[in-house]
CSV table of C-alpha atoms in Angstrom, one decimal:
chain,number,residue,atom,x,y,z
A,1,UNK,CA,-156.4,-147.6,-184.0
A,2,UNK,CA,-159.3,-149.7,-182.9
A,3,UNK,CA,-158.4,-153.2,-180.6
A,4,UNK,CA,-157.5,-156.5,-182.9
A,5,UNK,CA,-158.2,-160.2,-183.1
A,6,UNK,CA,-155.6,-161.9,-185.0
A,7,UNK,CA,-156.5,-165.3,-186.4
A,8,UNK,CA,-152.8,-167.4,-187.2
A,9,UNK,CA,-153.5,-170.0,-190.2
A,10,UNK,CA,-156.9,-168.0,-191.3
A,11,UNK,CA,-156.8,-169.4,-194.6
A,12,UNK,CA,-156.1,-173.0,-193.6
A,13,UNK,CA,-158.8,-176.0,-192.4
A,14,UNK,CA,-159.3,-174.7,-189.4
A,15,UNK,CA,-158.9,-171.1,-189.4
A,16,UNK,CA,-161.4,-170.3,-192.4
A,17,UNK,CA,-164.3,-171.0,-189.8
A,18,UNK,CA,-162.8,-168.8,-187.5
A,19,UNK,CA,-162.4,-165.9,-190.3
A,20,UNK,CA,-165.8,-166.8,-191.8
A,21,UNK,CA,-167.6,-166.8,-188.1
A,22,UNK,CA,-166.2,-164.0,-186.6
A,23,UNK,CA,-167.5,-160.8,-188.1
A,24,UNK,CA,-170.9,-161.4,-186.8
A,25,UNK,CA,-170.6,-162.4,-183.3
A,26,UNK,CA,-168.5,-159.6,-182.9
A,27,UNK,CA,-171.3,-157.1,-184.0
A,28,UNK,CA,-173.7,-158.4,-181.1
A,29,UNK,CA,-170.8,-158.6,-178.7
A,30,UNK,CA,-169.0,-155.9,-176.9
A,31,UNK,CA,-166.3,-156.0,-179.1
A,32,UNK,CA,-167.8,-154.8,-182.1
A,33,UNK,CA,-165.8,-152.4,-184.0
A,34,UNK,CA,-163.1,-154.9,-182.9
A,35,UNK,CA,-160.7,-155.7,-186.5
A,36,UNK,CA,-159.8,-158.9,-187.4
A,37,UNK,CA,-156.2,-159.4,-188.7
A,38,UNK,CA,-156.0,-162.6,-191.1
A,39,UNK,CA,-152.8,-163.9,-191.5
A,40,UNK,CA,-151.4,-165.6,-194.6
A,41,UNK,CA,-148.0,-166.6,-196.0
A,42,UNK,CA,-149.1,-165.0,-199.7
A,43,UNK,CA,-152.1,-162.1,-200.4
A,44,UNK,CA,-152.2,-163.7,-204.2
A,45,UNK,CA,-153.9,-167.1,-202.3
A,46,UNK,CA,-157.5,-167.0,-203.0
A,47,UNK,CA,-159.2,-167.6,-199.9
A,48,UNK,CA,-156.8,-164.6,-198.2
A,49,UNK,CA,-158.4,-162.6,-201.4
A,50,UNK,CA,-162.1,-163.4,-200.6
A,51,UNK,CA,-161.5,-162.6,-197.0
A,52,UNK,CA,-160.2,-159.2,-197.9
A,53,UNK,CA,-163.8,-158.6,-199.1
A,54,UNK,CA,-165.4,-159.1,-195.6
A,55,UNK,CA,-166.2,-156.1,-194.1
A,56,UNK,CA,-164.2,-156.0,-191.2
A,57,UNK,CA,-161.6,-157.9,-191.9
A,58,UNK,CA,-158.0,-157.1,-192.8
A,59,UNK,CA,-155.3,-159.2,-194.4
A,60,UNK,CA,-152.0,-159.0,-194.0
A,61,UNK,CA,-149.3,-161.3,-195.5
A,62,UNK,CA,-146.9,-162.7,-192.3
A,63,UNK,CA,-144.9,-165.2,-191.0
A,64,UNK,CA,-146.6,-165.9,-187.7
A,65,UNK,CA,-143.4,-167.5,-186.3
A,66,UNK,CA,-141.6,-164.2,-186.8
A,67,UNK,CA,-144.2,-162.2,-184.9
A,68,UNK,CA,-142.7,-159.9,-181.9
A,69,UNK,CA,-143.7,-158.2,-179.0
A,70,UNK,CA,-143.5,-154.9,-181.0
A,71,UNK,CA,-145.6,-156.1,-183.4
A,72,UNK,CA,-148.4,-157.2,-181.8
A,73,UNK,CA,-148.0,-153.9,-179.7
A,74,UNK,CA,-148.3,-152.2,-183.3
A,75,UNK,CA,-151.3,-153.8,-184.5
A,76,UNK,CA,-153.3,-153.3,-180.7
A,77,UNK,CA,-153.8,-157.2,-180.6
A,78,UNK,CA,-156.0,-157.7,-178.0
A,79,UNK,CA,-156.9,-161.5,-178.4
A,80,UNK,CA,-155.5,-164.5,-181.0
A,81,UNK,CA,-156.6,-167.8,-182.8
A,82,UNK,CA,-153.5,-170.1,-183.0
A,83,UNK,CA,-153.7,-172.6,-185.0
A,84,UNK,CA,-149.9,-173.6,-185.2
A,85,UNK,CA,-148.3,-176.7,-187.5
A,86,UNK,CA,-147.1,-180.0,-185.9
A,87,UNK,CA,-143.4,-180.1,-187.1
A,88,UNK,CA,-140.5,-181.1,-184.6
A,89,UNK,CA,-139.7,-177.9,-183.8
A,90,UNK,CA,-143.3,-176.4,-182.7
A,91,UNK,CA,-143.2,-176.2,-179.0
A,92,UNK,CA,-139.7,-173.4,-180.0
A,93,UNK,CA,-142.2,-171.2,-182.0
A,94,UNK,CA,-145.2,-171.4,-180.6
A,95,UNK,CA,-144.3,-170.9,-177.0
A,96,UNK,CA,-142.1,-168.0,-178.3
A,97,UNK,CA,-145.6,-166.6,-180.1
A,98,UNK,CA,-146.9,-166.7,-176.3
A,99,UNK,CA,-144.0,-165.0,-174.3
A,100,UNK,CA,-144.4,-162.3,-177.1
A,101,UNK,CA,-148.1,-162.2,-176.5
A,102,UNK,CA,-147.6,-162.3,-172.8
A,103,UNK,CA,-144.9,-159.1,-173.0
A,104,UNK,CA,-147.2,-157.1,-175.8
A,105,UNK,CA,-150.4,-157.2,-173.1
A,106,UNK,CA,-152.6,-160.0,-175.4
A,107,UNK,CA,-155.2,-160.6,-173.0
A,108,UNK,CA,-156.9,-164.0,-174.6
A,109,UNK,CA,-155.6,-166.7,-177.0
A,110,UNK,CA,-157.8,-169.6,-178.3
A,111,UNK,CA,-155.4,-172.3,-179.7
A,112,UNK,CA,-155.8,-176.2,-181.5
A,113,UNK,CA,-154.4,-178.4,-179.6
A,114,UNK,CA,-155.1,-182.5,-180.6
A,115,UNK,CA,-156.6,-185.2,-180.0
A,116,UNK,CA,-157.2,-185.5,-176.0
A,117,UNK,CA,-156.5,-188.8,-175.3
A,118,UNK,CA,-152.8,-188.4,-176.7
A,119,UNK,CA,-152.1,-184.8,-175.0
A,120,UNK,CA,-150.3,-186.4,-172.2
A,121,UNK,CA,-146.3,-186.1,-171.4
A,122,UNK,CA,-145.6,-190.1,-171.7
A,123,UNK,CA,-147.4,-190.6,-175.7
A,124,UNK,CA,-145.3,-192.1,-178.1
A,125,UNK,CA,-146.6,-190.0,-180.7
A,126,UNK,CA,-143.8,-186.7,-180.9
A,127,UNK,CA,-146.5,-184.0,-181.7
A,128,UNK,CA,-149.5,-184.3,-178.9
A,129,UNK,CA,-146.2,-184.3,-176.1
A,130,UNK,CA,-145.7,-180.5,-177.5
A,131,UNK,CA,-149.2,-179.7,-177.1
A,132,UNK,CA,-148.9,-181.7,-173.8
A,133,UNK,CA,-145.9,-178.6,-173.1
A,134,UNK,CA,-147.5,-175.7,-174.3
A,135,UNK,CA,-150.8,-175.9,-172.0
A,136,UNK,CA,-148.5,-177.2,-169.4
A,137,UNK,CA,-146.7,-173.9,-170.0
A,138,UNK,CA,-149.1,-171.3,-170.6
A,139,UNK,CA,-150.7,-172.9,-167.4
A,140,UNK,CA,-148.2,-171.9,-165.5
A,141,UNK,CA,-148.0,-168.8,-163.1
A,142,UNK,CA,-145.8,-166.7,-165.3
A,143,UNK,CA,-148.6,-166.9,-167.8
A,144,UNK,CA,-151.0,-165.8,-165.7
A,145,UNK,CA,-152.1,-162.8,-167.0
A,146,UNK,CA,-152.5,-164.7,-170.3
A,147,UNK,CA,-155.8,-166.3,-170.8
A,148,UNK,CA,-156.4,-168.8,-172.9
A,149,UNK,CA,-158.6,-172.2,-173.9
A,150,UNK,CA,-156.9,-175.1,-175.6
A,151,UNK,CA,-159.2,-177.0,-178.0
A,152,UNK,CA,-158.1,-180.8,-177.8
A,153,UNK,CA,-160.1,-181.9,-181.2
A,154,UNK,CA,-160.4,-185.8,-182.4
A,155,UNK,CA,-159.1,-186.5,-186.1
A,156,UNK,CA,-160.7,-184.4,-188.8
A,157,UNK,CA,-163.3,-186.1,-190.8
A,158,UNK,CA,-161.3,-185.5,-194.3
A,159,UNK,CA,-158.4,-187.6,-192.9
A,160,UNK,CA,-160.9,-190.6,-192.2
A,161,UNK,CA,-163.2,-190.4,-195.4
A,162,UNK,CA,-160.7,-189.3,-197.9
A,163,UNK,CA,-159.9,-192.5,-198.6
A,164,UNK,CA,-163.4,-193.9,-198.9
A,165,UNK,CA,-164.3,-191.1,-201.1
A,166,UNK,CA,-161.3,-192.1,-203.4
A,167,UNK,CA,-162.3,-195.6,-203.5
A,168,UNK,CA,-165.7,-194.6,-204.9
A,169,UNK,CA,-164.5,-192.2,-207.6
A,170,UNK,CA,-162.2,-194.7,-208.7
A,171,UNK,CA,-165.1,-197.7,-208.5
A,172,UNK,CA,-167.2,-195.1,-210.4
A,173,UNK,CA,-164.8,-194.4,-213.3
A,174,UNK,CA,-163.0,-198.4,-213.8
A,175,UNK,CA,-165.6,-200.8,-212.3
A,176,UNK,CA,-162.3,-202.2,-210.7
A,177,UNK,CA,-161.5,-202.3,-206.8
A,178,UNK,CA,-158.4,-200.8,-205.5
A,179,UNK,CA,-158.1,-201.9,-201.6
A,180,UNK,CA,-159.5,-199.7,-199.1
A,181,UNK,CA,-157.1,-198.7,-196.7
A,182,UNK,CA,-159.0,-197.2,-193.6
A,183,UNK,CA,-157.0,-195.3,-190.5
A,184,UNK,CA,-159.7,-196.6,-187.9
A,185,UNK,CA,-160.2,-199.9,-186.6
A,186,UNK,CA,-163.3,-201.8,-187.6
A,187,UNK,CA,-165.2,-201.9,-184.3
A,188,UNK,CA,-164.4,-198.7,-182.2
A,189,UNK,CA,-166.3,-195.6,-182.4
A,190,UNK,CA,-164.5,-192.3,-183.1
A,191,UNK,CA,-166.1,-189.3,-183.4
A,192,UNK,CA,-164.2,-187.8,-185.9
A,193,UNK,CA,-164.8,-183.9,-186.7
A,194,UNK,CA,-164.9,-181.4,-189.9
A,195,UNK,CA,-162.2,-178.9,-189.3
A,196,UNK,CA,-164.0,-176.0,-190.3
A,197,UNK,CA,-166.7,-176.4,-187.1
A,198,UNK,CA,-163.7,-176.2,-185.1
A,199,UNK,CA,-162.9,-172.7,-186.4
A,200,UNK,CA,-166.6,-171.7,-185.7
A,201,UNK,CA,-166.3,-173.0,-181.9
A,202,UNK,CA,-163.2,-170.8,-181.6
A,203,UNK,CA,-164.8,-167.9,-183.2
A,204,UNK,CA,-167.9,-168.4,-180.8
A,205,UNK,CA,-164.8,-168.6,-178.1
A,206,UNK,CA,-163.2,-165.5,-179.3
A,207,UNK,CA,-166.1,-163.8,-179.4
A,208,UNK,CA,-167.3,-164.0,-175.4
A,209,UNK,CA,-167.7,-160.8,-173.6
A,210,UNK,CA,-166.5,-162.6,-170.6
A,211,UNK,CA,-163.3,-164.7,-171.4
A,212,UNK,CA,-162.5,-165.8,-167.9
A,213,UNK,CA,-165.0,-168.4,-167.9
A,214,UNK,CA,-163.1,-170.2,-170.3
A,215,UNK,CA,-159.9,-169.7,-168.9
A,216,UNK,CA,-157.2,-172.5,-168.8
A,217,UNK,CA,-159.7,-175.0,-169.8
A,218,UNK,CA,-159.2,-177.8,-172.5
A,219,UNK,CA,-162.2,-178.6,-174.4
A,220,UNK,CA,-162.7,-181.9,-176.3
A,221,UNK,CA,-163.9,-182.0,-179.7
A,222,UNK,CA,-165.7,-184.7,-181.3
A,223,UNK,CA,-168.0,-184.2,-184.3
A,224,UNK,CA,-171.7,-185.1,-183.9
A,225,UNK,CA,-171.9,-189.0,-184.0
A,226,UNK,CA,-169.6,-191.8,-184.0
A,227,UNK,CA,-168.3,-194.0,-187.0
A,228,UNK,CA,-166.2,-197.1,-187.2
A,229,UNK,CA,-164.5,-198.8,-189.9
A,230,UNK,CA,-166.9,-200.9,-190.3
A,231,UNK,CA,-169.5,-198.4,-190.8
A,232,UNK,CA,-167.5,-196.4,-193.5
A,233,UNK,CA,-166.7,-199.9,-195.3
A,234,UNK,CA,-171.1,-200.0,-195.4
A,235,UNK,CA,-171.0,-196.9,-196.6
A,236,UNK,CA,-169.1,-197.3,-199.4
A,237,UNK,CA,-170.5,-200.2,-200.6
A,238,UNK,CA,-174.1,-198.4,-200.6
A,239,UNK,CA,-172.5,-195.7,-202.7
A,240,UNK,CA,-170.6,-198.6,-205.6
A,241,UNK,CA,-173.7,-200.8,-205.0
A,242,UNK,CA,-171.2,-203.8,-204.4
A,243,UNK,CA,-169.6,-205.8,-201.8
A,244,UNK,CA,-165.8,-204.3,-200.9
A,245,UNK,CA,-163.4,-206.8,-201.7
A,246,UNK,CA,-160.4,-206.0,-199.6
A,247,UNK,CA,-160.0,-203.4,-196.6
A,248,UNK,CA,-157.3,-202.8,-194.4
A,249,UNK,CA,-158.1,-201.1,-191.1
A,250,UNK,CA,-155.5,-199.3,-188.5
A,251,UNK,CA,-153.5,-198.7,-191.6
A,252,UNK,CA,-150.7,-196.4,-191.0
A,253,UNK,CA,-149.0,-196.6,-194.5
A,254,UNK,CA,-149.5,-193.4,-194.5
A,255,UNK,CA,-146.3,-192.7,-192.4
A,256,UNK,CA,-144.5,-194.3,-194.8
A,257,UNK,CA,-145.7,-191.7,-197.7
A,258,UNK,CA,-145.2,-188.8,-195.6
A,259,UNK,CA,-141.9,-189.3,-194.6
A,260,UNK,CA,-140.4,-190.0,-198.1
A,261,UNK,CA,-142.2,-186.6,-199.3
A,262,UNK,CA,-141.9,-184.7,-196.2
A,263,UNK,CA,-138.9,-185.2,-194.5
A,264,UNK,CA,-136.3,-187.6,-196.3
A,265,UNK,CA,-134.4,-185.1,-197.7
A,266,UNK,CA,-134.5,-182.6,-194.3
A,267,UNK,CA,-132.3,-183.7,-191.1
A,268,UNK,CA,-135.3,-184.1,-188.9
A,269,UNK,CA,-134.8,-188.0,-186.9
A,270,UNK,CA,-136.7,-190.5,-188.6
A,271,UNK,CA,-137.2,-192.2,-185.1
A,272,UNK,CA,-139.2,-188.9,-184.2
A,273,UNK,CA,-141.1,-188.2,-187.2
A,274,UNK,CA,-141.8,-192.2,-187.3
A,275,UNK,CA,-143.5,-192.0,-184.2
A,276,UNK,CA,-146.9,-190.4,-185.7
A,277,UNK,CA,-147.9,-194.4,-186.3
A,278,UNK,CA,-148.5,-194.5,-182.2
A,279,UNK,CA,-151.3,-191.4,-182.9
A,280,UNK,CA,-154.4,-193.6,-183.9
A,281,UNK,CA,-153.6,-195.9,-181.1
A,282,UNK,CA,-156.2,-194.3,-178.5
A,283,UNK,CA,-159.0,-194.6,-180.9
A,284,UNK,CA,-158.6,-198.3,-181.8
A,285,UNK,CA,-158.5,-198.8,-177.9
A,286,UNK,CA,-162.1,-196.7,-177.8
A,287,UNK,CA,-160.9,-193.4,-176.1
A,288,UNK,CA,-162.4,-191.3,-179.0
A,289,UNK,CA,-165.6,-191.4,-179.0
A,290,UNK,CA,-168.2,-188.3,-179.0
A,291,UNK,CA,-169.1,-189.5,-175.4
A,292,UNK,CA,-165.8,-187.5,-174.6
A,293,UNK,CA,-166.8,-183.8,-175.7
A,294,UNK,CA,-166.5,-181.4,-173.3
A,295,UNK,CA,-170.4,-180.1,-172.4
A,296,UNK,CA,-169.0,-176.5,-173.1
A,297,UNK,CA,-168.6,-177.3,-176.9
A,298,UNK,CA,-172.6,-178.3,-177.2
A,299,UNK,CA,-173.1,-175.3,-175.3
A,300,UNK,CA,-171.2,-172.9,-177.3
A,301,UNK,CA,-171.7,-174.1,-180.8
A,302,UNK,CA,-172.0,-178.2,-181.6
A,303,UNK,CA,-170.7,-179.4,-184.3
A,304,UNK,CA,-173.7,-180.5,-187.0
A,305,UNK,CA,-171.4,-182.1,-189.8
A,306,UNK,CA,-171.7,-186.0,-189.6
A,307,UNK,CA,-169.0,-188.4,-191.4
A,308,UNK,CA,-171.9,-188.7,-194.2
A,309,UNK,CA,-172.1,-185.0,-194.9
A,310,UNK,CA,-168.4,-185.0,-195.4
A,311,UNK,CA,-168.2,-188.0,-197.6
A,312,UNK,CA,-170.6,-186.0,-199.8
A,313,UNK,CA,-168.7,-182.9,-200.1
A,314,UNK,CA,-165.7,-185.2,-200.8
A,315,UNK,CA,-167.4,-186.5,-204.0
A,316,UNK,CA,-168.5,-183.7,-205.4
């Protein structure tokens, strides 16, 4: 059996530009003839079915969190793509995913980490202090023979224009205004980024004949150009041809929605789930800007998909 890459959330935002990337880079790499393992919870979901068709590329239905030493042993898995979830209880299964990697002789992990200006041990937000651990722990000396790069990447561009495209599909349909409810603030620049070019910049990662180069570094991801509020709030009245009536920026109602239908009825502390509405805080205060991204990024593969572009795809 031939070397592996396994790619962990292949068929979710990020992961289908790892999957759909991949296969060719490999074949003018070294590593060609390399499989690709795409993991998915169910082999009846529809992108998991269409990756099955790429030559090249095999799909296996698993739990990632239950992976063990013996089965990446099994499977010859010689690098990973982790792209883990954010719950409360991450740092347990990811770091546990690492040890196992460690002990089965993985030689390379590329992983998503967040937004850089929150990965830091004292942010009030719950989630970037785990990603803040893990890279704290995988750069540690036990891990050495573990390498791995950390992409830190700003907000994803759906979270940001979803609202605007919903806003013009509802103008569109009633002629009536709902209020526009915006994440960002109206004046500072965030360079907010389309998930799926964050899978191709870990595919381009994965991919390297060389790895060590990118060894225990932490690349910042921003998307090709800044917006701000009040540049989406333009935008949207170019699309309804009128004047919005009533926005709301920094909202964080969204907590508020995502806690009644995510965690209300689990045992999880409302005190630590709560504390996502301290996330957006950096890029009101004008840490998130594309003036952050790592060189490397534009080096490897920059990201080409401006706010715009999304917004368009979001209407269609």
């Amino acid at each position: 059996m031939t070397p592996s890459i396994l790619i962990i959330g292949a068929t979710g935002n990020t992961g289908r530009g790892v999957v759909g990337t991949l296969p060719s880079l490999l074949q003018s790499s070294n590593l060609a003839g390399y499989r690709i393992i795409a993991l998915t919870r169910s082999l009846n979901n529809p992108v998991a079915q269409e990756f099955a068709k790429i030559p090249g590329v095999e799909v296996i239905e698993q739990n990632w969190v239950e992976i063990t030493a013996d089965w990446l042993r099994e499977h010859q898995v010689s690098r990973a793509f982790v792209a883990s979830h954010n719950e409360p209880n991450q740092f347990a299964e990811e770091s546990t995913f690492y040890l196992n990697a460690l002990n089965a002789g993985v030689k390379y992990v590329v992983r998503i980490s967040t937004t850089a200006a929150n990965v830091r041990p004292d942010c009030p937000a719950y989630y970037p202090r785990q990603h803040w651990a893990i890279e704290a722990l995988l750069g540690s000396p036990e891990f050495s023979n573990l390498q791995w790069t950390s992409l830190q990447p700003n907000i994803f561009s759906q979270v940001i224009m979803s609202p605007a495209a919903e806003f013009i599909k509802k103008y569109r349909e009633t002629k009536e205004q709902d209020t526009l409810r915006l994440m960002v603030s109206e004046n500072a620049p965030v360079g907010i980024i389309d998930p799926e070019e964050i899978g191709v910049i870990a595919a381009h990662l994965l991919a390297q004949n060389d790895t060590s180069v990118h060894n225990k570094a932490k690349y910042v991801l921003n998307g090709p150009e800044d917006i701000t509020g009040k540049q989406i709030v333009d935008i949207v009245e170019q699309h309804i041809g009128a004047a919005v009536e009533n926005v709301i920026y920094k909202d964080t109602s969204f907590i508020d929605m995502l806690y009644e239908a995510k965690y209300a009825a689990t045992k999880e502390s409302k005190n630590v789930i709560y504390s996502i509405i301290h996330a957006p805080e950096t890029a009101w205060e004008g840490k998130c800007s594309t003036s952050t991204t790592s060189k490397e990024i534009l080096d490897l593969a920059a990201p080409k998909r401006t706010p715009a572009d999304v917004l368009k795809t979001l209407l269609e």
